[in-house]
Each structure stands twice: as structure tokens, then as C-alpha cells.
Amino acid sequence: QEKFERNCLLEMKKRKITFLCLAGFMKILSDNFIKKFRYNIINIHPSLLPKYKGLNTFQRVLKSKEKYTGCTVHYVDEKLDNGKIIVKRKISISDKDNILTLKKRVQFEEYKAYSNAIRKIYQI
């Protein structure tokens, strides 16, 4: 992980990248990496945070018989799925939903949420 992050930082510096948008990244960045980009890394998570942080969110949401779920775009900080929330999108859960149908519906909302979050950050 240390080598990966070092290489990423070198490439980002070389390309003058100052803002990161994570999606489906599935790696936990080190505190050191996050501190170098404080409030310049955002992520999208397939739940209405702070509920269902981490993995297997759709399975856990269905098992808990939630009536609603959705997605959250948030700033990345040193804790998993914890940073300041930028945008949430909420959907209702149908009795007919399963992991795959719910995932597909949430992903549709994620596309909207991510672009809304970027516009909000840059006030476009």
C-alpha cells in the first residue's frame, strides 16, 4: 500500500492533480495520504451514511428491512465512510427488491449524486 500511495502522489504531483473523486476504489487510504489532500478527496458510498458504513451494504440494508436507502457523497477523512456529507440521494425499498435490483437502482442515483456534489463543491 505504501508503494502504491507513493506512486499515486508522484503521478498526481506530476500531473498537477489537486482534487480526487473516488468511486468503487475499494482501498483504504492511509492517514498520511488523506492529510496531504485534506478536503480534496471525495467518495461515494451506497448507503445513507452514517448507516451501513463499509462493505455489503445492500445485503445489510435488506436484512434490516429498511424502508429507504440511497447513496452519500462525502469528504474522505481518516475514518471509514465518515467525512462531512456533501450530498445524499434517497430511494424507497420495494418488497420486490433483492441485492441486484437495489444495487442497480442505487447506482442510478449515484450518477446524479456525484455530479451534484461536484457542482455544489465548485458552486457551478
Protein backbone atom coordinates (compact mmCIF):
# COMPACT_ATOMS: atom_id res chain seq x y z
CA GLN A 1 0.00 0.00 0.00
CA GLU A 2 2.81 2.42 0.85
CA LYS A 3 4.42 1.96 -2.57
CA PHE A 4 1.04 2.36 -4.30
CA GLU A 5 0.33 5.60 -2.45
CA ARG A 6 3.83 6.95 -3.05
CA ASN A 7 3.46 6.29 -6.79
CA CYS A 8 0.00 7.90 -6.81
CA LEU A 9 1.30 11.00 -5.07
CA LEU A 10 4.18 11.29 -7.55
CA GLU A 11 1.85 10.95 -10.54
CA MET A 12 -0.64 13.42 -9.11
CA LYS A 13 2.09 15.96 -8.43
CA LYS A 14 3.50 15.48 -11.94
CA ARG A 15 0.04 15.97 -13.47
CA LYS A 16 -0.87 18.81 -11.05
CA ILE A 17 -3.90 16.94 -9.72
CA THR A 18 -5.32 18.65 -6.65
CA PHE A 19 -8.73 17.00 -6.24
CA LEU A 20 -9.63 13.29 -6.13
CA CYS A 21 -13.02 11.70 -6.79
CA LEU A 22 -13.17 8.10 -5.61
CA ALA A 23 -15.81 5.67 -6.84
CA GLY A 24 -15.57 1.92 -6.40
CA PHE A 25 -11.98 2.41 -5.22
CA MET A 26 -12.25 -0.28 -2.51
CA LYS A 27 -8.96 0.61 -0.81
CA ILE A 28 -8.49 2.37 2.48
CA LEU A 29 -6.10 5.27 2.07
CA SER A 30 -3.55 5.89 4.81
CA ASP A 31 -3.95 8.80 7.21
CA ASN A 32 -0.78 10.31 5.73
CA PHE A 33 -2.20 10.24 2.19
CA ILE A 34 -5.51 11.73 3.33
CA LYS A 35 -3.77 14.52 5.27
CA LYS A 36 -1.91 15.60 2.12
CA PHE A 37 -5.28 16.14 0.38
CA ARG A 38 -7.40 17.39 3.29
CA TYR A 39 -10.89 18.23 1.95
CA ASN A 40 -9.77 17.48 -1.58
CA ILE A 41 -10.84 13.84 -1.70
CA ILE A 42 -14.46 12.84 -2.07
CA ASN A 43 -16.05 9.41 -2.18
CA ILE A 44 -19.46 7.95 -2.87
CA HIS A 45 -20.94 5.26 -0.66
CA PRO A 46 -24.04 3.15 -1.43
CA SER A 47 -25.98 3.91 1.74
CA LEU A 48 -27.44 6.83 3.60
CA LEU A 49 -24.48 7.48 5.85
CA PRO A 50 -23.87 7.23 8.73
CA LYS A 51 -25.84 3.98 8.35
CA TYR A 52 -24.17 0.92 6.83
CA LYS A 53 -20.57 2.03 6.57
CA GLY A 54 -18.20 -0.45 4.96
CA LEU A 55 -18.95 -3.42 2.75
CA ASN A 56 -22.04 -5.48 1.84
CA THR A 57 -24.36 -2.52 2.26
CA PHE A 58 -27.22 -3.80 0.10
CA GLN A 59 -27.28 -7.14 1.87
CA ARG A 60 -27.30 -5.43 5.28
CA VAL A 61 -29.98 -2.92 4.27
CA LEU A 62 -32.31 -5.69 3.07
CA LYS A 63 -31.62 -7.88 6.08
CA SER A 64 -32.54 -4.97 8.38
CA LYS A 65 -35.80 -4.47 6.47
CA GLU A 66 -35.13 -0.78 5.89
CA LYS A 67 -37.83 1.19 4.09
CA TYR A 68 -35.30 3.55 2.45
CA THR A 69 -31.73 3.52 1.30
CA GLY A 70 -29.67 5.55 -1.14
CA CYS A 71 -26.21 6.93 -1.54
CA THR A 72 -23.98 9.54 0.03
CA VAL A 73 -21.16 11.63 -1.41
CA HIS A 74 -18.79 12.71 1.36
CA TYR A 75 -15.34 14.11 2.00
CA VAL A 76 -12.79 11.45 2.88
CA ASP A 77 -11.22 11.67 6.32
CA GLU A 78 -9.18 9.26 8.42
CA LYS A 79 -12.22 7.18 9.44
CA LEU A 80 -14.03 4.84 7.07
CA ASP A 81 -17.09 6.39 5.38
CA ASN A 82 -17.08 9.14 7.96
CA GLY A 83 -16.25 12.53 6.41
CA LYS A 84 -18.51 15.55 6.09
CA ILE A 85 -21.53 14.78 3.90
CA ILE A 86 -21.91 16.76 0.68
CA VAL A 87 -24.97 15.16 -0.98
CA LYS A 88 -27.39 12.31 -0.23
CA ARG A 89 -29.97 10.75 -2.55
CA LYS A 90 -32.72 8.61 -1.06
CA ILE A 91 -34.88 5.89 -2.62
CA SER A 92 -37.61 3.69 -1.22
CA ILE A 93 -37.08 -0.06 -1.00
CA SER A 94 -39.67 -2.29 -2.62
CA ASP A 95 -40.75 -5.68 -1.32
CA LYS A 96 -39.60 -6.98 -4.70
CA ASP A 97 -36.04 -5.65 -4.32
CA ASN A 98 -33.11 -8.00 -3.98
CA ILE A 99 -29.40 -7.20 -3.77
CA LEU A 100 -29.04 -6.84 -7.55
CA THR A 101 -32.13 -4.71 -8.17
CA LEU A 102 -31.35 -2.49 -5.22
CA LYS A 103 -27.74 -2.08 -6.31
CA LYS A 104 -28.84 -1.08 -9.81
CA ARG A 105 -31.34 1.48 -8.52
CA VAL A 106 -28.85 2.97 -6.05
CA GLN A 107 -26.15 3.17 -8.74
CA PHE A 108 -28.56 5.15 -10.93
CA GLU A 109 -28.87 7.65 -8.07
CA GLU A 110 -25.11 7.65 -7.54
CA TYR A 111 -24.55 9.07 -11.02
CA LYS A 112 -26.79 12.02 -10.18
CA ALA A 113 -25.41 12.46 -6.67
CA TYR A 114 -21.77 12.59 -7.74
CA SER A 115 -22.30 15.26 -10.38
CA ASN A 116 -24.50 17.25 -7.96
CA ALA A 117 -21.78 17.07 -5.30
CA ILE A 118 -19.08 18.32 -7.66
CA ARG A 119 -21.30 21.20 -8.77
CA LYS A 120 -22.02 22.02 -5.13
CA ILE A 121 -18.33 21.98 -4.19
CA TYR A 122 -17.34 24.23 -7.09
CA GLN A 123 -20.62 26.19 -6.99
CA ILE A 124 -21.24 25.62 -10.67
